[in-house]
Amino acid sequence: MNEARYIIKSESDHWSIELSFNGGSEVGKGNPSNTDVKIRLLSKVNQQWLSSPWQLEWERSLGNIEMPTGAWNGIYLAEIVNNLFFFAFSNSVICICPETGKELWKVCTGNTPIYKIFPTENNDSIIVYNGYYGFERIDGKGNIIKLNLEGETAWRVELPSEKDIYANPPYYKDGDLYSNSWDCFQCKISEEDGTIIDKQFTK
């Protein structure tokens, strides 16, 4: 198996966070057993200068845990929101305090690896997308979840039908949250409670 070292980054004016892992570089071949997942934090030496170097604050090894396959198709697993650091690895999200480097909370969001995390448009919560293949539905709900910044579940998404699942990561379009399902429905999702506001068959 051919391997690549994938690195996911997120930056603010002062901080840069990274999550890296070994993944397969061939379509359909999966990941190696030695994923060697690491996270690290860098800070800008002088925020006033664009050419300021970054300095390493800490780096941690998380071991050979299961990570999403098909990274070449797009994944996003690190985010800075309201001066808090969020990382997704395997099927969990962790929040880290920048001042102390301590883990504030950790939440498992499903039984499959996470492919994407991103903040809501008003930066008060995190949207998490677990991979659809093999996902076990929870209370009849789907593989997208909204967590507030304290790690509490705001909602888990409604499914277009009992046997359907979201096959593409959620995204914003004109300020509204959408995701596309395996059965070819483009679903407009309520940010308030995760219900489907509207759905359109796209095929």
XYZ file of N, CA, C and O in Angstrom:
812
model
N 0.832 -1.196 0.000
C 0.000 0.000 0.000
C 0.870 1.250 0.000
O 1.815 1.351 0.787
N 0.556 2.194 -0.883
C 1.222 3.491 -0.857
C 0.618 4.353 0.246
O -0.598 4.366 0.433
N 1.484 5.073 0.956
C 1.034 5.894 2.074
C 1.393 7.350 1.856
O 2.318 7.682 1.113
N 0.644 8.232 2.530
C 0.936 9.656 2.554
C 0.753 10.145 3.982
O 0.003 9.539 4.761
N 1.458 11.205 4.321
C 1.274 11.833 5.626
C 0.353 13.026 5.418
O 0.722 14.021 4.801
N -0.878 12.905 5.916
C -1.866 13.971 5.745
C -1.807 14.931 6.931
O -1.673 14.503 8.078
N -1.936 16.217 6.641
C -1.898 17.248 7.677
C -3.093 18.179 7.483
O -3.287 18.737 6.403
N -3.887 18.336 8.537
C -5.019 19.253 8.526
C -4.684 20.418 9.448
O -4.261 20.213 10.583
N -4.885 21.664 8.966
C -4.481 22.837 9.718
C -5.642 23.811 9.887
O -6.539 23.870 9.046
N -5.579 24.584 10.969
C -6.484 25.712 11.166
C -5.685 26.815 11.843
O -4.895 26.543 12.755
N -5.874 28.061 11.393
C -5.084 29.176 11.921
C -5.964 30.339 12.337
O -7.021 30.584 11.753
N -5.501 31.052 13.364
C -6.054 32.346 13.749
C -4.903 33.344 13.731
O -3.808 33.017 13.274
N -5.136 34.543 14.206
C -4.067 35.542 14.206
C -2.881 35.116 15.062
O -1.742 35.487 14.789
N -3.144 34.335 16.090
C -2.088 33.981 17.038
C -1.737 32.501 17.040
O -0.591 32.131 17.301
N -2.726 31.636 16.722
C -2.527 30.212 16.886
C -2.575 29.480 15.553
O -3.238 29.905 14.617
N -1.899 28.346 15.512
C -2.009 27.412 14.401
C -2.071 26.008 14.992
O -1.196 25.631 15.787
N -3.115 25.256 14.653
C -3.226 23.885 15.146
C -3.151 22.934 13.964
O -3.560 23.266 12.848
N -2.625 21.739 14.225
C -2.471 20.737 13.175
C -2.844 19.358 13.699
O -2.552 19.028 14.858
N -3.478 18.582 12.856
C -3.694 17.158 13.098
C -3.114 16.420 11.903
O -3.390 16.770 10.766
N -2.284 15.410 12.161
C -1.649 14.670 11.068
C -1.778 13.172 11.305
O -1.873 12.710 12.445
N -1.788 12.417 10.202
C -1.844 10.960 10.299
C -1.375 10.337 8.997
O -1.373 10.983 7.937
N -0.973 9.065 9.081
C -0.611 8.295 7.897
C -1.870 7.697 7.292
O -2.647 7.036 7.983
N -2.061 7.937 6.004
C -3.233 7.393 5.323
C -2.850 6.809 3.981
O -1.782 7.105 3.428
N -3.711 5.967 3.448
C -3.471 5.395 2.137
C -3.590 6.449 1.053
O -4.411 7.362 1.143
N -2.772 6.335 0.025
C -2.796 7.292 -1.082
C -3.354 6.681 -2.358
O -3.273 7.286 -3.424
N -3.930 5.477 -2.234
C -4.550 4.818 -3.382
C -6.038 4.686 -3.128
O -6.468 4.255 -2.056
N -6.831 5.040 -4.130
C -8.283 4.988 -3.997
C -8.745 3.561 -3.685
O -8.339 2.613 -4.346
N -9.570 3.432 -2.643
C -10.149 2.145 -2.301
C -9.252 1.207 -1.518
O -9.657 0.080 -1.219
N -8.041 1.636 -1.167
C -7.104 0.744 -0.478
C -7.140 0.892 1.038
O -6.518 0.112 1.750
N -7.828 1.893 1.545
C -7.890 2.066 2.992
C -6.625 2.670 3.563
O -5.736 3.123 2.835
N -6.520 2.649 4.886
C -5.375 3.220 5.588
C -4.458 2.132 6.132
O -4.892 1.009 6.364
N -3.195 2.457 6.359
C -2.292 1.495 7.014
C -2.667 1.341 8.483
O -3.419 2.159 9.036
N -2.136 0.317 9.119
C -2.419 0.107 10.546
C -1.685 1.120 11.417
O -2.137 1.457 12.503
N -0.537 1.618 10.927
C 0.242 2.596 11.689
C -0.162 4.019 11.285
O 0.570 4.732 10.612
N -1.346 4.448 11.722
C -1.813 5.798 11.364
C -1.013 6.891 12.068
O -0.906 8.005 11.566
N -0.448 6.605 13.238
C 0.447 7.530 13.947
C -0.164 8.936 14.014
O 0.393 9.905 13.504
N -1.304 9.054 14.669
C -2.034 10.327 14.754
C -1.344 11.261 15.746
O -1.022 10.873 16.873
N -1.135 12.499 15.310
C -0.506 13.505 16.175
C -1.262 14.824 16.064
O -1.821 15.146 15.009
N -1.277 15.576 17.159
C -1.796 16.938 17.139
C -0.717 17.854 17.702
O 0.099 17.440 18.537
N -0.703 19.099 17.221
C 0.270 20.033 17.768
C -0.246 21.457 17.679
O -1.126 21.774 16.878
N 0.333 22.314 18.527
C -0.032 23.719 18.609
C 1.204 24.576 18.372
O 2.264 24.333 18.947
N 1.038 25.587 17.511
C 2.078 26.581 17.286
C 1.503 27.962 17.581
O 0.305 28.207 17.405
N 2.337 28.872 18.029
C 1.923 30.249 18.270
C 2.828 31.186 17.485
O 4.012 30.909 17.275
N 2.264 32.300 17.050
C 3.042 33.278 16.292
C 3.882 34.098 17.258
O 3.380 34.610 18.260
N 5.158 34.227 16.963
C 6.077 34.943 17.847
C 5.686 36.414 17.958
O 5.667 36.995 19.033
N 5.342 37.035 16.835
C 4.970 38.456 16.819
C 3.759 38.623 15.906
O 3.866 38.552 14.686
N 2.596 38.865 16.493
C 1.361 38.981 15.720
C 1.345 40.200 14.802
O 0.540 40.266 13.870
N 2.217 41.171 15.056
C 2.212 42.405 14.279
C 2.913 42.259 12.931
O 2.812 43.140 12.080
N 3.629 41.144 12.729
C 4.411 40.978 11.503
C 3.928 39.760 10.727
O 3.853 38.655 11.257
N 3.599 39.974 9.453
C 3.159 38.870 8.615
C 4.253 37.822 8.446
O 3.982 36.638 8.273
N 5.512 38.274 8.483
C 6.633 37.354 8.294
C 7.124 36.734 9.603
O 8.151 36.071 9.626
N 6.380 36.944 10.696
C 6.785 36.378 11.977
C 6.807 34.852 11.912
O 5.909 34.233 11.341
N 7.815 34.235 12.494
C 7.843 32.766 12.533
C 6.853 32.225 13.559
O 6.349 32.952 14.417
N 6.591 30.935 13.452
C 5.765 30.243 14.435
C 6.676 29.449 15.365
O 7.726 28.950 14.950
N 6.267 29.335 16.632
C 7.023 28.518 17.575
C 6.136 27.386 18.097
O 4.923 27.550 18.266
N 6.745 26.234 18.316
C 6.009 25.066 18.772
C 5.722 25.189 20.266
O 6.623 25.393 21.079
N 4.422 25.064 20.616
C 4.017 25.090 22.025
C 3.972 23.670 22.601
O 4.481 23.426 23.679
N 3.334 22.765 21.873
C 3.309 21.359 22.290
C 2.927 20.475 21.116
O 2.366 20.934 20.131
N 3.267 19.210 21.246
C 2.910 18.190 20.273
C 2.562 16.916 21.023
O 3.257 16.562 21.983
N 1.492 16.243 20.609
C 1.064 15.033 21.300
C 0.802 13.918 20.296
O 0.271 14.157 19.217
N 1.175 12.715 20.686
C 0.910 11.536 19.878
C -0.322 10.826 20.413
O -0.428 10.579 21.619
N -1.267 10.502 19.523
C -2.500 9.840 19.928
C -2.496 8.355 19.567
O -3.458 7.652 19.860
N -1.421 7.894 18.914
C -1.294 6.473 18.623
C -1.862 6.080 17.268
O -2.179 6.913 16.421
N -1.997 4.789 17.070
C -2.452 4.221 15.791
C -3.956 3.960 15.835
O -4.407 2.822 15.910
N -4.720 5.030 15.822
C -6.169 4.904 15.903
C -6.793 4.971 14.515
O -6.163 5.451 13.561
N -8.016 4.480 14.402
C -8.709 4.460 13.108
C -9.008 5.882 12.654
O -9.512 6.706 13.420
N -8.697 6.162 11.392
C -8.944 7.480 10.819
C -9.735 7.332 9.522
O -9.808 6.252 8.946
N -10.336 8.426 9.050
C -11.128 8.329 7.811
C -10.262 7.940 6.619
O -9.103 8.353 6.510
N -10.824 7.130 5.742
C -10.127 6.779 4.511
C -10.583 7.722 3.397
O -11.563 8.431 3.533
N -9.839 7.711 2.301
C -10.204 8.598 1.196
C -9.934 10.047 1.493
O -10.689 10.935 1.075
N -8.857 10.329 2.219
C -8.546 11.712 2.594
C -8.376 12.604 1.371
O -8.606 13.819 1.446
N -7.966 12.016 0.242
C -7.771 12.792 -0.983
C -9.082 13.412 -1.474
O -9.076 14.335 -2.268
N -10.221 12.880 -1.016
C -11.518 13.432 -1.404
C -11.945 14.594 -0.509
O -12.980 15.203 -0.759
N -11.177 14.894 0.513
C -11.472 16.028 1.365
C -11.921 15.637 2.756
O -12.923 14.953 2.928
N -11.152 16.025 3.748
C -11.537 15.897 5.151
C -11.114 17.174 5.854
O -10.235 17.902 5.380
N -11.756 17.459 6.996
C -11.364 18.640 7.778
C -11.589 18.314 9.246
O -12.732 18.162 9.676
N -10.500 18.202 9.998
C -10.561 17.631 11.340
C -9.962 18.517 12.418
O -9.735 18.055 13.538
N -9.699 19.782 12.121
C -9.144 20.704 13.118
C -9.783 22.072 12.923
O -9.938 22.534 11.793
N -10.143 22.720 14.035
C -10.823 24.001 13.930
C -10.558 24.833 15.176
O -10.494 24.295 16.289
N -10.399 26.154 14.984
C -10.281 27.102 16.084
C -11.560 27.924 16.116
O -11.913 28.566 15.124
N -12.259 27.897 17.245
C -13.506 28.639 17.391
C -13.510 29.334 18.750
O -13.342 28.681 19.783
N -13.698 30.654 18.723
C -13.751 31.432 19.976
C -12.578 31.111 20.905
O -12.739 30.936 22.110
N -11.403 31.027 20.296
C -10.155 30.781 21.028
C -10.142 29.430 21.748
O -9.451 29.255 22.761
N -10.888 28.471 21.231
C -10.825 27.092 21.693
C -10.382 26.222 20.528
O -10.680 26.528 19.372
N -9.670 25.136 20.836
C -9.158 24.238 19.802
C -9.997 22.969 19.754
O -10.233 22.331 20.784
N -10.431 22.602 18.550
C -11.228 21.399 18.358
C -10.520 20.472 17.372
O -10.112 20.899 16.295
N -10.386 19.208 17.771
C -9.790 18.182 16.917
C -10.760 17.017 16.824
O -11.424 16.664 17.809
N -10.841 16.400 15.643
C -11.614 15.170 15.471
C -10.651 14.061 15.096
O -9.860 14.204 14.172
N -10.701 12.970 15.833
C -9.877 11.813 15.508
C -10.710 10.567 15.768
O -11.474 10.500 16.727
N -10.606 9.605 14.860
C -11.463 8.435 14.889
C -12.912 8.912 14.930
O -13.330 9.673 14.077
N -13.677 8.511 15.947
C -15.087 8.889 16.004
C -15.398 9.865 17.136
O -16.538 9.945 17.605
N -14.402 10.615 17.578
C -14.581 11.524 18.705
C -14.079 12.936 18.394
O -13.197 13.127 17.552
N -14.646 13.902 19.099
C -14.201 15.299 19.040
C -13.663 15.665 20.410
O -14.268 15.337 21.437
N -12.508 16.357 20.438
C -11.978 16.866 21.696
C -11.857 18.382 21.610
O -11.669 18.951 20.533
N -11.997 19.019 22.771
C -11.815 20.472 22.890
C -10.665 20.718 23.846
O -10.614 20.131 24.939
N -9.732 21.580 23.438
C -8.537 21.855 24.231
C -8.448 23.336 24.537
O -8.684 24.184 23.666
N -8.089 23.660 25.767
C -7.892 25.040 26.193
C -6.508 25.512 25.758
O -5.504 24.864 26.070
N -6.387 26.649 25.042
C -5.069 27.090 24.573
C -4.139 27.533 25.696
O -2.921 27.372 25.594
N -4.697 28.098 26.762
C -3.853 28.610 27.838
C -3.160 27.497 28.620
O -2.004 27.620 29.012
N -3.861 26.395 28.842
C -3.314 25.319 29.661
C -2.917 24.091 28.853
O -2.134 23.268 29.321
N -3.469 23.962 27.639
C -3.230 22.769 26.838
C -3.997 21.554 27.317
O -3.814 20.449 26.804
N -4.896 21.748 28.286
C -5.645 20.632 28.855
C -6.903 20.345 28.039
O -7.521 21.245 27.477
N -7.249 19.067 28.006
C -8.482 18.650 27.347
C -9.671 19.057 28.209
O -9.763 18.689 29.378
N -10.587 19.842 27.625
C -11.770 20.286 28.357
C -12.890 19.268 28.284
O -13.623 19.077 29.248
N -13.044 18.640 27.132
C -14.044 17.586 26.993
C -13.747 16.742 25.763
O -13.011 17.157 24.876
N -14.352 15.565 25.748
C -14.242 14.637 24.624
C -15.606 13.999 24.415
O -16.231 13.538 25.373
N -16.076 13.970 23.162
C -17.398 13.428 22.852
C -17.294 12.459 21.678
O -16.740 12.809 20.627
N -17.824 11.261 21.867
C -17.953 10.299 20.779
C -19.252 10.604 20.039
O -20.318 10.681 20.663
N -19.181 10.769 18.719
C -20.357 11.198 17.960
C -20.961 10.084 17.096
O -21.936 10.334 16.383
N -20.410 8.898 17.137
C -20.954 7.780 16.356
C -19.948 6.654 16.297
O -18.890 6.712 16.918
N -20.262 5.631 15.511
C -19.400 4.449 15.446
C -18.455 4.450 14.254
O -17.671 3.525 14.078
N -18.505 5.485 13.414
C -17.625 5.577 12.246
C -16.715 6.793 12.367
O -17.031 7.741 13.081
N -15.572 6.804 11.666
C -14.664 7.935 11.744
C -15.315 9.235 11.270
O -16.157 9.245 10.368
N -14.907 10.318 11.878
C -15.380 11.660 11.510
C -14.614 12.143 10.281
O -13.393 11.987 10.189
N -15.343 12.743 9.348
C -14.732 13.278 8.135
C -14.676 14.802 8.115
O -13.889 15.381 7.372
N -15.518 15.445 8.908
C -15.529 16.906 8.842
C -16.096 17.498 10.125
O -17.083 16.999 10.660
N -15.449 18.573 10.599
C -16.011 19.433 11.632
C -15.893 20.870 11.141
O -14.946 21.220 10.422
N -16.854 21.697 11.502
C -16.772 23.120 11.159
C -17.722 23.894 12.060
O -18.701 23.339 12.575
N -17.445 25.192 12.274
C -18.293 25.977 13.170
C -19.586 26.408 12.490
O -19.660 26.522 11.267
N -20.609 26.646 13.304
C -21.814 27.285 12.798
C -21.460 28.716 12.403
O -20.422 29.248 12.805
N -22.332 29.345 11.638
C -22.007 30.671 11.112
C -21.884 31.728 12.202
O -21.196 32.730 12.019
N -22.544 31.536 13.339
C -22.393 32.498 14.433
C -21.360 32.042 15.471
O -21.248 32.633 16.557
N -20.601 30.984 15.144
C -19.472 30.526 15.967
C -19.850 30.151 17.400
O -19.042 30.304 18.312
N -21.051 29.614 17.591
C -21.438 29.205 18.939
C -21.523 27.692 19.093
O -21.798 27.181 20.181
N -21.277 26.950 18.003
C -21.385 25.487 18.031
C -20.506 24.884 16.944
O -19.977 25.599 16.086
N -20.386 23.554 16.988
C -19.612 22.798 16.004
C -20.534 21.780 15.325
O -21.287 21.073 15.993
N -20.472 21.728 13.991
C -21.188 20.713 13.231
C -20.204 19.576 12.948
O -19.077 19.814 12.496
N -20.625 18.334 13.202
C -19.757 17.160 13.059
C -20.412 16.169 12.097
O -21.605 15.860 12.234
N -19.611 15.675 11.158
C -20.108 14.702 10.175
C -19.322 13.403 10.302
O -18.119 13.361 10.033
N -20.003 12.322 10.707
C -19.410 10.990 10.731
C -19.593 10.317 9.378
O -20.620 10.513 8.714
N -18.606 9.518 8.970
C -18.705 8.790 7.715
C -19.963 7.934 7.667
O -20.380 7.349 8.670
N -20.570 7.855 6.487
C -21.860 7.168 6.360
C -21.732 5.652 6.274
O -22.641 4.919 6.680
N -20.612 5.150 5.742
C -20.511 3.707 5.502
C -20.442 2.954 6.830
O -19.502 3.130 7.615
N -21.449 2.130 7.092
C -21.498 1.362 8.330
C -22.004 2.130 9.530
O -21.997 1.603 10.649
N -22.465 3.364 9.320
C -22.935 4.164 10.459
C -24.187 3.545 11.060
O -25.137 3.200 10.351
N -24.180 3.407 12.378
C -25.336 2.877 13.087
C -26.217 4.025 13.549
O -25.778 4.885 14.316
N -27.443 4.068 13.051
C -28.358 5.148 13.384
C -28.640 5.181 14.884
O -28.787 4.135 15.523
N -28.731 6.364 15.420
C -28.935 6.560 16.849
C -30.320 7.162 17.059
O -30.594 8.272 16.590
N -31.207 6.426 17.707
C -32.584 6.889 17.927
C -33.257 7.268 16.614
O -34.059 8.207 16.563
N -32.930 6.542 15.546
C -33.533 6.825 14.258
C -32.980 8.056 13.561
O -33.494 8.462 12.525
N -31.929 8.637 14.120
C -31.347 9.849 13.561
C -30.059 9.544 12.798
O -29.573 8.412 12.795
N -29.488 10.584 12.158
C -28.407 10.372 11.209
C -27.014 10.726 11.689
O -26.751 10.902 12.887
N -26.103 10.859 10.724
C -24.669 10.966 10.981
C -24.145 12.398 10.963
O -22.980 12.651 10.666
N -25.003 13.356 11.281
C -24.608 14.751 11.472
C -25.105 15.189 12.844
O -26.257 14.922 13.211
N -24.234 15.849 13.598
C -24.589 16.259 14.952
C -24.089 17.675 15.200
O -23.076 18.103 14.637
N -24.819 18.407 16.024
C -24.416 19.753 16.434
C -24.068 19.724 17.911
O -24.870 19.318 18.742
N -22.823 20.132 18.228
C -22.351 20.220 19.605
C -22.151 21.682 19.970
O -21.594 22.450 19.171
N -22.570 22.084 21.173
C -22.212 23.431 21.600
C -20.767 23.442 22.077
O -20.109 22.401 22.121
N -20.243 24.599 22.419
C -18.817 24.711 22.743
C -18.466 24.082 24.088
O -17.289 23.994 24.439
N -19.482 23.636 24.834
C -19.248 22.912 26.083
C -19.313 21.399 25.872
O -19.206 20.631 26.829
N -19.522 20.974 24.612
C -19.553 19.546 24.310
C -20.902 18.898 24.470
O -21.023 17.668 24.376
N -21.944 19.689 24.680
C -23.295 19.148 24.827
C -23.962 19.032 23.461
O -23.767 19.884 22.591
N -24.742 17.981 23.282
C -25.426 17.755 22.014
C -26.636 18.681 21.908
O -27.553 18.617 22.735
N -26.638 19.528 20.879
C -27.789 20.382 20.616
C -28.850 19.603 19.847
O -30.045 19.715 20.141
N -28.417 18.828 18.850
C -29.323 17.961 18.102
C -28.541 16.944 17.283
O -27.349 17.110 17.049
N -29.247 15.912 16.865
C -28.762 14.965 15.872
C -29.740 15.018 14.707
O -30.948 15.077 14.903
N -29.219 14.990 13.489
C -30.018 15.309 12.314
C -31.110 14.279 12.022
O -30.936 13.081 12.243
N -32.220 14.785 11.528
C -33.302 13.943 11.029
C -32.887 13.335 9.695
O -32.145 13.949 8.921
N -33.366 12.131 9.399
C -33.072 11.466 8.128
C -34.221 11.669 7.132
O -35.386 11.770 7.528
N -33.904 11.731 5.832
C -34.962 11.864 4.826
C -35.931 10.686 4.840
O -37.108 10.836 4.554
N -35.430 9.500 5.160
C -36.257 8.306 5.319
C -35.532 7.353 6.255
O -34.335 7.530 6.541
N -36.226 6.336 6.719
C -35.662 5.424 7.708
C -34.420 4.716 7.199
O -33.487 4.453 7.966
N -34.361 4.424 5.894
C -33.248 3.662 5.342
C -32.194 4.531 4.660
O -31.196 4.021 4.161
N -32.384 5.838 4.647
C -31.448 6.740 3.989
C -30.345 7.157 4.963
O -30.419 6.901 6.166
N -29.291 7.803 4.435
C -28.167 8.283 5.245
C -27.513 9.431 4.479
O -27.641 9.524 3.264
N -26.818 10.301 5.196
C -26.151 11.425 4.537
C -24.796 10.982 4.002
O -23.898 10.636 4.757
N -24.671 10.988 2.676
C -23.471 10.478 2.017
C -22.447 11.563 1.729
O -21.334 11.258 1.293
N -22.801 12.828 1.961
C -21.885 13.946 1.730
C -21.848 14.845 2.954
O -22.868 15.017 3.633
N -20.695 15.430 3.247
C -20.599 16.321 4.402
C -21.559 17.495 4.284
O -21.851 17.969 3.184
N -22.062 18.004 5.403
C -22.930 19.176 5.377
C -22.154 20.421 4.957
O -20.920 20.481 5.065
N -22.874 21.420 4.498
C -22.255 22.662 4.021
C -23.268 23.796 4.107
O -24.488 23.559 4.189
N -22.756 25.014 4.102
C -23.617 26.192 4.087
C -23.788 26.700 2.662
O -22.842 26.736 1.878
N -25.009 27.098 2.350
C -25.320 27.720 1.077
C -26.297 28.853 1.339
O -27.405 28.615 1.841
N -25.863 30.083 1.043
C -26.696 31.273 1.282
C -27.187 31.339 2.728
O -28.339 31.715 3.007
N -26.310 30.935 3.645
C -26.633 31.028 5.062
C -27.435 29.872 5.622
O -27.714 29.836 6.825
N -27.811 28.905 4.780
C -28.577 27.747 5.234
C -27.716 26.491 5.208
O -26.811 26.358 4.386
N -28.036 25.555 6.101
C -27.270 24.318 6.235
C -27.902 23.216 5.376
O -29.109 22.973 5.448
N -27.059 22.544 4.580
C -27.519 21.491 3.685
C -26.637 20.261 3.812
O -25.482 20.337 4.229
N -27.204 19.116 3.387
C -26.409 17.922 3.139
C -27.170 17.055 2.141
O -28.402 17.128 2.060
N -26.433 16.244 1.381
C -27.034 15.372 0.375
C -27.034 13.925 0.860
O -26.036 13.453 1.431
N -28.117 13.231 0.614
C -28.270 11.875 1.127
C -27.920 10.828 0.072
O -27.820 11.121 -1.129
N -27.769 9.587 0.528
C -27.455 8.466 -0.354
C -28.543 8.270 -1.401
O -28.266 7.914 -2.540
N -29.778 8.520 -1.022
C -30.901 8.351 -1.948
C -31.157 9.598 -2.794
O -32.254 9.773 -3.335
N -30.157 10.458 -2.890
C -30.152 11.600 -3.822
C -31.096 12.727 -3.427
O -31.629 13.434 -4.299
N -31.271 12.944 -2.128
C -32.032 14.099 -1.674
C -31.078 15.178 -1.163
O -30.165 14.900 -0.380
N -31.275 16.397 -1.656
C -30.585 17.550 -1.077
C -31.480 18.080 0.031
O -32.604 18.519 -0.211
N -30.985 18.028 1.270
C -31.810 18.363 2.427
C -31.360 19.678 3.055
O -30.172 19.870 3.327
N -32.305 20.550 3.273
C -32.071 21.783 4.015
C -32.386 21.498 5.478
O -33.500 21.080 5.813
N -31.391 21.690 6.337
C -31.468 21.252 7.731
C -31.635 22.453 8.659
O -30.919 23.452 8.540
N -32.560 22.350 9.587
C -32.774 23.410 10.571
C -31.605 23.483 11.533
O -31.204 22.474 12.112
N -31.063 24.677 11.721
C -29.982 24.863 12.699
C -30.511 24.859 14.122
O -29.741 24.742 15.071
N -31.804 24.999 14.285
C -32.390 25.048 15.615
C -32.536 23.661 16.227
O -32.234 23.463 17.407
N -33.012 22.685 15.414
C -33.286 21.375 16.001
C -32.875 20.190 15.137
O -33.145 19.039 15.495
N -32.248 20.432 13.973
C -31.767 19.340 13.143
C -32.825 18.670 12.293
O -32.546 17.644 11.658
N -34.021 19.215 12.265
C -35.066 18.650 11.405
C -34.849 19.095 9.956
O -34.128 20.061 9.679
N -35.480 18.380 9.042
C -35.398 18.724 7.617
C -36.469 19.753 7.288
O -37.664 19.492 7.439
N -36.019 20.920 6.851
C -36.944 21.982 6.477
C -37.493 21.763 5.071
O -38.665 21.987 4.795
N -36.618 21.283 4.202
C -37.006 21.062 2.805
C -36.078 20.014 2.224
O -34.912 19.890 2.638
N -36.580 19.244 1.252
C -35.715 18.286 0.564
C -36.120 18.229 -0.897
O -37.297 18.312 -1.247
N -35.086 18.106 -1.747
C -35.291 18.066 -3.193
C -34.586 16.845 -3.760
O -33.412 16.588 -3.440
N -35.293 16.090 -4.584
C -34.674 14.961 -5.255
C -33.791 15.483 -6.372
O -34.203 16.309 -7.183
N -32.538 15.012 -6.417
C -31.545 15.616 -7.329
C -31.104 14.683 -8.444
O -30.160 15.002 -9.157
N -31.755 13.564 -8.625
C -31.321 12.628 -9.656
C -32.518 11.966 -10.298
O -33.448 11.601 -9.604
